[in-house]
JSON list of C-alpha atoms in Angstrom, two decimals:
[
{"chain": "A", "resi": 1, "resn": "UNK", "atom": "CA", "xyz": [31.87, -96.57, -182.84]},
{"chain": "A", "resi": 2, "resn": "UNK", "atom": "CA", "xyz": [33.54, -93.13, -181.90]},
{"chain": "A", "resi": 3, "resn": "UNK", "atom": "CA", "xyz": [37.41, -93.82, -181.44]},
{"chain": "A", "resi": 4, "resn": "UNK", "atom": "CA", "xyz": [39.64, -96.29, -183.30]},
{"chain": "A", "resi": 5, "resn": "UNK", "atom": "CA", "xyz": [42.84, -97.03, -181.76]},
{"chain": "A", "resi": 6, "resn": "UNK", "atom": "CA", "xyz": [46.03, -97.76, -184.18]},
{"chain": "A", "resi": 7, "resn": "UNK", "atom": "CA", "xyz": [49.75, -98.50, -183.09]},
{"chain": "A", "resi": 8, "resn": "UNK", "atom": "CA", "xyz": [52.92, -98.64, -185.39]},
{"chain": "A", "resi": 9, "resn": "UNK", "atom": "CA", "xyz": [54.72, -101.18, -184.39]},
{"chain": "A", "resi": 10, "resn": "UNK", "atom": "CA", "xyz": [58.46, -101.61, -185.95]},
{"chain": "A", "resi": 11, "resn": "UNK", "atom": "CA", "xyz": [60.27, -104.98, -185.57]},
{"chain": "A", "resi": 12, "resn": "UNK", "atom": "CA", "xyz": [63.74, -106.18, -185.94]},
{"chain": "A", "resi": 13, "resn": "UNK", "atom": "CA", "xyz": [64.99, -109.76, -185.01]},
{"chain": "A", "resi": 14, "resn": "UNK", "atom": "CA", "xyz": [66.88, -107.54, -182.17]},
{"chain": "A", "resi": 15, "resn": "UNK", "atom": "CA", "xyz": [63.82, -106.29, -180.77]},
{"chain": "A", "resi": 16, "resn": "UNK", "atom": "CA", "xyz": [60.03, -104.62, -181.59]},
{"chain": "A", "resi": 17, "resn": "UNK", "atom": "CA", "xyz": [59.56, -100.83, -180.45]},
{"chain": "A", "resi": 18, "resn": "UNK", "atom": "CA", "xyz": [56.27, -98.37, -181.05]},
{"chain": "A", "resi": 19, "resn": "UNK", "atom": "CA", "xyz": [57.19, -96.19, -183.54]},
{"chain": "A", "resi": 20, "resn": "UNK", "atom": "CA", "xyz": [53.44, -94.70, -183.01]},
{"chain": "A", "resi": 21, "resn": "UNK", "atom": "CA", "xyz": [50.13, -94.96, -181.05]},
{"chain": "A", "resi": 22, "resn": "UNK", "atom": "CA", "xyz": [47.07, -93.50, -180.58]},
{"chain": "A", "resi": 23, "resn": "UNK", "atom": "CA", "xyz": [42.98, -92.95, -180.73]},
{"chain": "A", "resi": 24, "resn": "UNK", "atom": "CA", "xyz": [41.88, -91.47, -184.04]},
{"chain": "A", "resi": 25, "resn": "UNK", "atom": "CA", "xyz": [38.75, -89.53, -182.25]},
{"chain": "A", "resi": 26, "resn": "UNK", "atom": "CA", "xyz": [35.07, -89.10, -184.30]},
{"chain": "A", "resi": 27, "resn": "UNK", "atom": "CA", "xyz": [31.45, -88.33, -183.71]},
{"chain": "A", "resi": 28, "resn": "UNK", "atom": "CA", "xyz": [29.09, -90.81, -182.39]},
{"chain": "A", "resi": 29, "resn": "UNK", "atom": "CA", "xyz": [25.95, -89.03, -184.12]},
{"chain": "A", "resi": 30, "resn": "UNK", "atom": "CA", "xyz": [27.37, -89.64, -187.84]},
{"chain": "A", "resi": 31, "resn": "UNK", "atom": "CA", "xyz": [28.88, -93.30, -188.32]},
{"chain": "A", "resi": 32, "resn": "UNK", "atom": "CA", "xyz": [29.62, -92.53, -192.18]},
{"chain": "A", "resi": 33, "resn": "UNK", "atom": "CA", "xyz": [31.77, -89.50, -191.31]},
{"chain": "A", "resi": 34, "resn": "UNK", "atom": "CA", "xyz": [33.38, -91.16, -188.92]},
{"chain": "A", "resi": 35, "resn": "UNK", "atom": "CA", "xyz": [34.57, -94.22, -191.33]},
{"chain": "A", "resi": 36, "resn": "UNK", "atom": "CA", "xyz": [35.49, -91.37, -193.87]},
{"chain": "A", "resi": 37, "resn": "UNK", "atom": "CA", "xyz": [37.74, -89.72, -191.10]},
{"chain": "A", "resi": 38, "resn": "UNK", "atom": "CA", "xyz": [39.33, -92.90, -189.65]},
{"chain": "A", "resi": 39, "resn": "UNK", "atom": "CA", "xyz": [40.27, -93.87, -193.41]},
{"chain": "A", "resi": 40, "resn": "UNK", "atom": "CA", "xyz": [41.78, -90.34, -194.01]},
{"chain": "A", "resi": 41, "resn": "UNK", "atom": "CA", "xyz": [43.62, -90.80, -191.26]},
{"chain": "A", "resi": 42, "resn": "UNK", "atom": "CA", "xyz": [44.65, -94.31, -191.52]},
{"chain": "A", "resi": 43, "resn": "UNK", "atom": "CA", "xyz": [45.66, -93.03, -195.15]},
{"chain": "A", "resi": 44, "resn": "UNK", "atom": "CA", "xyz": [48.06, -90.32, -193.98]},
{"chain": "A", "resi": 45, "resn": "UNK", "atom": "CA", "xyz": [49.84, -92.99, -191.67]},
{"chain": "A", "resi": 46, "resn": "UNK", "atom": "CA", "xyz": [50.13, -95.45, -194.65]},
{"chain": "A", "resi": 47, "resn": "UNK", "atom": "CA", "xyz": [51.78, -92.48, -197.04]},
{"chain": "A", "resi": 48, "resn": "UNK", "atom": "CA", "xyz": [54.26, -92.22, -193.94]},
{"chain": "A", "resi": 49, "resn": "UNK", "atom": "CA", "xyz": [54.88, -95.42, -192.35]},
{"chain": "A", "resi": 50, "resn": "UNK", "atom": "CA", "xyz": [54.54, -97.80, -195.05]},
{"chain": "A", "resi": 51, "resn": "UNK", "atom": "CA", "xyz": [53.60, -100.57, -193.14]},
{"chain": "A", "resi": 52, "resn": "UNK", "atom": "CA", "xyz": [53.96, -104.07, -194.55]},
{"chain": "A", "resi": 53, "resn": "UNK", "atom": "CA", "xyz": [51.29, -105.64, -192.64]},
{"chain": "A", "resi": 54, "resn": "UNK", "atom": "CA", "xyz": [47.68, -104.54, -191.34]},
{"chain": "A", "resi": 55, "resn": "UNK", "atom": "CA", "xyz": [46.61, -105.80, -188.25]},
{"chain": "A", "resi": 56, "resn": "UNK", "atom": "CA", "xyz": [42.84, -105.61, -187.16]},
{"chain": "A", "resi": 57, "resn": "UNK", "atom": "CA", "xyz": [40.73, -106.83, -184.11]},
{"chain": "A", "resi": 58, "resn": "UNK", "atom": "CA", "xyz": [38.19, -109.38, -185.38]},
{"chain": "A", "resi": 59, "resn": "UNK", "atom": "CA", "xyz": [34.97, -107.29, -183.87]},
{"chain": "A", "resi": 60, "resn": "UNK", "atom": "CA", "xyz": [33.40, -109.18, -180.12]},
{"chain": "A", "resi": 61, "resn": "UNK", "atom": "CA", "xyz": [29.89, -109.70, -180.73]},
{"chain": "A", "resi": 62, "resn": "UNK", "atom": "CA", "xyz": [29.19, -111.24, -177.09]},
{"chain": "A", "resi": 63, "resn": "UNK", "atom": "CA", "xyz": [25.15, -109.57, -176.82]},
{"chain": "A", "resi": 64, "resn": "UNK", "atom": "CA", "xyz": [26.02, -106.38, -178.63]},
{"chain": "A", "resi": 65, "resn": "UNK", "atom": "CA", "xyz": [25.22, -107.75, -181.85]},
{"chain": "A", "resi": 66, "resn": "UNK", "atom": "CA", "xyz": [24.74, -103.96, -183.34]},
{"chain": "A", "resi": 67, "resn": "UNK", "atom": "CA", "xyz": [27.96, -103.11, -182.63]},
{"chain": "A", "resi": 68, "resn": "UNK", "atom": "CA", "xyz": [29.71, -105.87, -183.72]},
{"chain": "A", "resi": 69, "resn": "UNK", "atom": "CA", "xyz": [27.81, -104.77, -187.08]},
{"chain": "A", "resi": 70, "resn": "UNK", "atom": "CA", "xyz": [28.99, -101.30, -187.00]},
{"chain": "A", "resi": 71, "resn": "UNK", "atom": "CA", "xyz": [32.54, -102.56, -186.20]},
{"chain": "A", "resi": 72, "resn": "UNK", "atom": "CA", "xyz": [31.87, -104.91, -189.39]},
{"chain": "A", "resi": 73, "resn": "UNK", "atom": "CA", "xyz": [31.59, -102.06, -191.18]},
{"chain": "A", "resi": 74, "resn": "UNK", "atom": "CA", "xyz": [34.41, -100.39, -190.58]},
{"chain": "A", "resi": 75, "resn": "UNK", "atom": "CA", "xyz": [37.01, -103.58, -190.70]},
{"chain": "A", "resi": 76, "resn": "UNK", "atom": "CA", "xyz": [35.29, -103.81, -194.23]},
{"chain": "A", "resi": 77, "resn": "UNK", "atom": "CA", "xyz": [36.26, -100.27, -194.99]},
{"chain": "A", "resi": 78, "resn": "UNK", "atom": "CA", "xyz": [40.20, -99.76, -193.36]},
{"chain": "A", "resi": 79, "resn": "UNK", "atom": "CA", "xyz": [40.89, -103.49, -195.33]},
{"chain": "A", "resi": 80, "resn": "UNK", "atom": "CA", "xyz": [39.71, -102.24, -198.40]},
{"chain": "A", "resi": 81, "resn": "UNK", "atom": "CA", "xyz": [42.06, -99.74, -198.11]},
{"chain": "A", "resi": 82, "resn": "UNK", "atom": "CA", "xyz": [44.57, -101.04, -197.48]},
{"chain": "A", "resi": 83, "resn": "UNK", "atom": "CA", "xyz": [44.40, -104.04, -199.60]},
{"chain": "A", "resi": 84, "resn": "UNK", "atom": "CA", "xyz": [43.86, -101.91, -202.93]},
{"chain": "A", "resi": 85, "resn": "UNK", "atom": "CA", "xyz": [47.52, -100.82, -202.48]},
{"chain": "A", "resi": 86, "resn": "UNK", "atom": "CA", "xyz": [48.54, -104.24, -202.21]},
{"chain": "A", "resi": 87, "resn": "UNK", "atom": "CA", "xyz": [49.07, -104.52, -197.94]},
{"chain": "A", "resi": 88, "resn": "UNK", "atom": "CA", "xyz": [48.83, -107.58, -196.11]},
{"chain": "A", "resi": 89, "resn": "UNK", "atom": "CA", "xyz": [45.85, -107.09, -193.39]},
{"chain": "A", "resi": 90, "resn": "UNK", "atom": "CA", "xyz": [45.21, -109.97, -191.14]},
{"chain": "A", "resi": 91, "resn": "UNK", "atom": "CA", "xyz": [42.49, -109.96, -188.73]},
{"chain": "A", "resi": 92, "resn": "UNK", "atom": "CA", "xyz": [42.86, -111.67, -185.38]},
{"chain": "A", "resi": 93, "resn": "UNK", "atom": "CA", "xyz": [40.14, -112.38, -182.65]},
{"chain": "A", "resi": 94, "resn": "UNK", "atom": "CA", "xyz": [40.01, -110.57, -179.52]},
{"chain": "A", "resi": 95, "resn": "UNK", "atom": "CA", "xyz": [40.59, -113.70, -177.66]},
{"chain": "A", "resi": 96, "resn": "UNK", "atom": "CA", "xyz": [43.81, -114.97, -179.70]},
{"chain": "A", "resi": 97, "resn": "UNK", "atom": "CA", "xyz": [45.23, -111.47, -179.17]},
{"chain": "A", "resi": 98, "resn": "UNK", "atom": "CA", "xyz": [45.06, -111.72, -175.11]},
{"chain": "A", "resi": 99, "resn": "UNK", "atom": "CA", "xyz": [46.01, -115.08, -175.33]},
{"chain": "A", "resi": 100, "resn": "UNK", "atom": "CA", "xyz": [49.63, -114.05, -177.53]},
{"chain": "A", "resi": 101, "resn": "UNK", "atom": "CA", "xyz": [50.06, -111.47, -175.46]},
{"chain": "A", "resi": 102, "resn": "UNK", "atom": "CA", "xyz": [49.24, -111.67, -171.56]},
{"chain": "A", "resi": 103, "resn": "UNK", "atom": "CA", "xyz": [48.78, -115.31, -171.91]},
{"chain": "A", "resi": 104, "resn": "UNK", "atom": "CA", "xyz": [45.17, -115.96, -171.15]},
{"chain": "A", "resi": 105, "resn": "UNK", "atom": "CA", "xyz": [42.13, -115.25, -173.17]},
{"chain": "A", "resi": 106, "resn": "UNK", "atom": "CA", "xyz": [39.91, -113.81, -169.91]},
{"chain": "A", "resi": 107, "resn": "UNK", "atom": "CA", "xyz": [42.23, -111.22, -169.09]},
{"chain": "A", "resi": 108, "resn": "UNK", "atom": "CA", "xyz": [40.96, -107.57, -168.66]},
{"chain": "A", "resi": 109, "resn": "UNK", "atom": "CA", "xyz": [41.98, -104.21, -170.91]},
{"chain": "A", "resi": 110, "resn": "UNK", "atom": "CA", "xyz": [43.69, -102.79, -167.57]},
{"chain": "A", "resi": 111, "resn": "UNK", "atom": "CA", "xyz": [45.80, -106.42, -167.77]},
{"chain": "A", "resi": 112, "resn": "UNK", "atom": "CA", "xyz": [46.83, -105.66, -171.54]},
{"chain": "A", "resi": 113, "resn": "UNK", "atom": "CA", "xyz": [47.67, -101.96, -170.48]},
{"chain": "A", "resi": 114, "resn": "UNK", "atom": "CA", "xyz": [49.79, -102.60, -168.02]},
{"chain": "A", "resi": 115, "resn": "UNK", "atom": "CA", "xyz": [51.76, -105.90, -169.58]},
{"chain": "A", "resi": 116, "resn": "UNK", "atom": "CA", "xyz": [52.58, -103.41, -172.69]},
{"chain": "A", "resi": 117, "resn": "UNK", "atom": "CA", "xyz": [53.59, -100.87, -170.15]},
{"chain": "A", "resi": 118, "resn": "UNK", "atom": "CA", "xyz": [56.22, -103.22, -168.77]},
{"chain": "A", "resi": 119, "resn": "UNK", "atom": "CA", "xyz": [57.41, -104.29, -172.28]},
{"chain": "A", "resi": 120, "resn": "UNK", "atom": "CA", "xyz": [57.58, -101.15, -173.87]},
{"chain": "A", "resi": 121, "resn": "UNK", "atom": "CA", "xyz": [57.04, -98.63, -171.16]},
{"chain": "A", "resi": 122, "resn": "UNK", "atom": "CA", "xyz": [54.31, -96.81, -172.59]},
{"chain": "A", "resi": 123, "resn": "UNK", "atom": "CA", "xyz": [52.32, -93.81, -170.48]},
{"chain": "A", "resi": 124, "resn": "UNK", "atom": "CA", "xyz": [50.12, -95.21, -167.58]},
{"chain": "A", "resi": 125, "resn": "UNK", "atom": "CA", "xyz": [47.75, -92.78, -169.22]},
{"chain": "A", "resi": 126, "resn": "UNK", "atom": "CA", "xyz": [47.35, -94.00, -172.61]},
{"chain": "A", "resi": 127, "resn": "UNK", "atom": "CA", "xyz": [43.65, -94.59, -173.82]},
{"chain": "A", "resi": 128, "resn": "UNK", "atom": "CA", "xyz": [42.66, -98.17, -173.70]},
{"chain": "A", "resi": 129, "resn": "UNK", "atom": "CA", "xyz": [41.49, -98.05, -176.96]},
{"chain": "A", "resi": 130, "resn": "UNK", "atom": "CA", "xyz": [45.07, -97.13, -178.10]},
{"chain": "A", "resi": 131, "resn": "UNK", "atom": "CA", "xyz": [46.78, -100.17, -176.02]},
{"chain": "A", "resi": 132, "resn": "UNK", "atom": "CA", "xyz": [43.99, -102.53, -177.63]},
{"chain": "A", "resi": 133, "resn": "UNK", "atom": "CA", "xyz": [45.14, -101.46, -181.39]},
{"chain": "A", "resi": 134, "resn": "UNK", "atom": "CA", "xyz": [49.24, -102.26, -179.60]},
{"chain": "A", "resi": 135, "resn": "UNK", "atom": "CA", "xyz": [48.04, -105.46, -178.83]},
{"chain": "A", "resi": 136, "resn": "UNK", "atom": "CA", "xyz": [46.60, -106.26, -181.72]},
{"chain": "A", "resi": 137, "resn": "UNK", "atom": "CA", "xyz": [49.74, -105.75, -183.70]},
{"chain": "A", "resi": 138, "resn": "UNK", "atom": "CA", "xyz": [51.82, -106.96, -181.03]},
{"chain": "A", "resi": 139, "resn": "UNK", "atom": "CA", "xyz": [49.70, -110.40, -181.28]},
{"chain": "A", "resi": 140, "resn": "UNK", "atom": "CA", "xyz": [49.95, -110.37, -184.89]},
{"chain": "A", "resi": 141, "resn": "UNK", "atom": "CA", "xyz": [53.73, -110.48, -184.87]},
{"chain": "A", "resi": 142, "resn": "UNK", "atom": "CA", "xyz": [53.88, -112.87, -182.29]},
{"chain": "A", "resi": 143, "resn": "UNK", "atom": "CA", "xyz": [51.33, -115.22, -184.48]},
{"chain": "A", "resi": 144, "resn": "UNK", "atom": "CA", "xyz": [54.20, -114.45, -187.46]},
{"chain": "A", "resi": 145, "resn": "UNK", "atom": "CA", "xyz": [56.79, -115.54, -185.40]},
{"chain": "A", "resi": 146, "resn": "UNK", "atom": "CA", "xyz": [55.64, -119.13, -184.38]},
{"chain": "A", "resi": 147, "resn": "UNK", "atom": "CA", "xyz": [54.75, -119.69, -188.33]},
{"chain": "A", "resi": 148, "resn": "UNK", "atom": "CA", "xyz": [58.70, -118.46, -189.12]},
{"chain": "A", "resi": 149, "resn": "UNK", "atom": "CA", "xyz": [57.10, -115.41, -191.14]},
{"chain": "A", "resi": 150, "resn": "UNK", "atom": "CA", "xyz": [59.74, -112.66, -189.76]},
{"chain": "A", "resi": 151, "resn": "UNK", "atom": "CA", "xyz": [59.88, -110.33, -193.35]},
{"chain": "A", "resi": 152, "resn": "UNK", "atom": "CA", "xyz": [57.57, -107.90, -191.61]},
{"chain": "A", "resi": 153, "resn": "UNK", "atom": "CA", "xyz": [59.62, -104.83, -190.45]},
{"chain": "A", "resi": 154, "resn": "UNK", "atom": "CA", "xyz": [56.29, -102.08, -189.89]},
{"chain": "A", "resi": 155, "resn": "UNK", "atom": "CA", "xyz": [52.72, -102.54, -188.36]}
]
């Protein structure tokens, strides 16, 4: 694994905006580094975000079993983090999160881009990889919302 998307998503019973999104970039020769990295950087958006809730992509094994392993790995890592400080991370499967949010589980990343471009108007441009980490939170709050759990304010 060689990017990691994240979003910041801020919600208010008036509406939910993206404070923040992007791809947190690594190395695809040295996995370790990389899970050192996206933690650093994941730790530098917790000291200024706060978030209340972690939301994380349960990892698609389909034939690719090695990197669903690799993707293991890193879950394991980012909800260690943040659970040591006490944050609420909930992981969600792919399929649940294009289900909650284009409203079928088959659809493609290209679908998911451009439904959060219509909701939110975010750049045509935008890396996949940071619309797929949107979603995720955006799925996460929507799975909140039909169990009456609206106390979260940041993703």
């Amino acid at each position: 694994m060689r990017n990691c998307g994240y979003a910041i998503l801020v919600h208010s019973p008036e509406k939910t905006e993206i404070k923040k999104m992007g791809v947190i970039k690594g190395n695809k020769k040295d996995f370790s580094r990389n899970i050192l990295h996206i933690i650093s950087f994941l730790h530098e958006i917790k000291k200024r975000h706060k978030p209340d809730i972690v939301s994380i992509e349960s990892p698609y094994i389909g034939l690719n079993y090695r990197g669903a392993l690799t993707s293991a790995r890193l879950i394991g890592a980012i909800t260690y983090s943040f659970i040591k400080e006490s944050i609420t991370v909930k992981e969600i499967p792919p399929m649940l999160v294009k289900k909650l949010v284009a409203g079928y589980g088959s659809c493609t990343k290209s679908d998911i881009a451009r439904i959060l471009n219509s909701e939110f108007r975010i750049k045509k441009t935008t890396p996949f990889d940071a619309t797929d980490a949107c979603a995720v939170a955006l799925a996460t709050l929507r799975l909140l919302a039909l169990h009456h759990n609206y106390e979260v304010k940041n993703f």
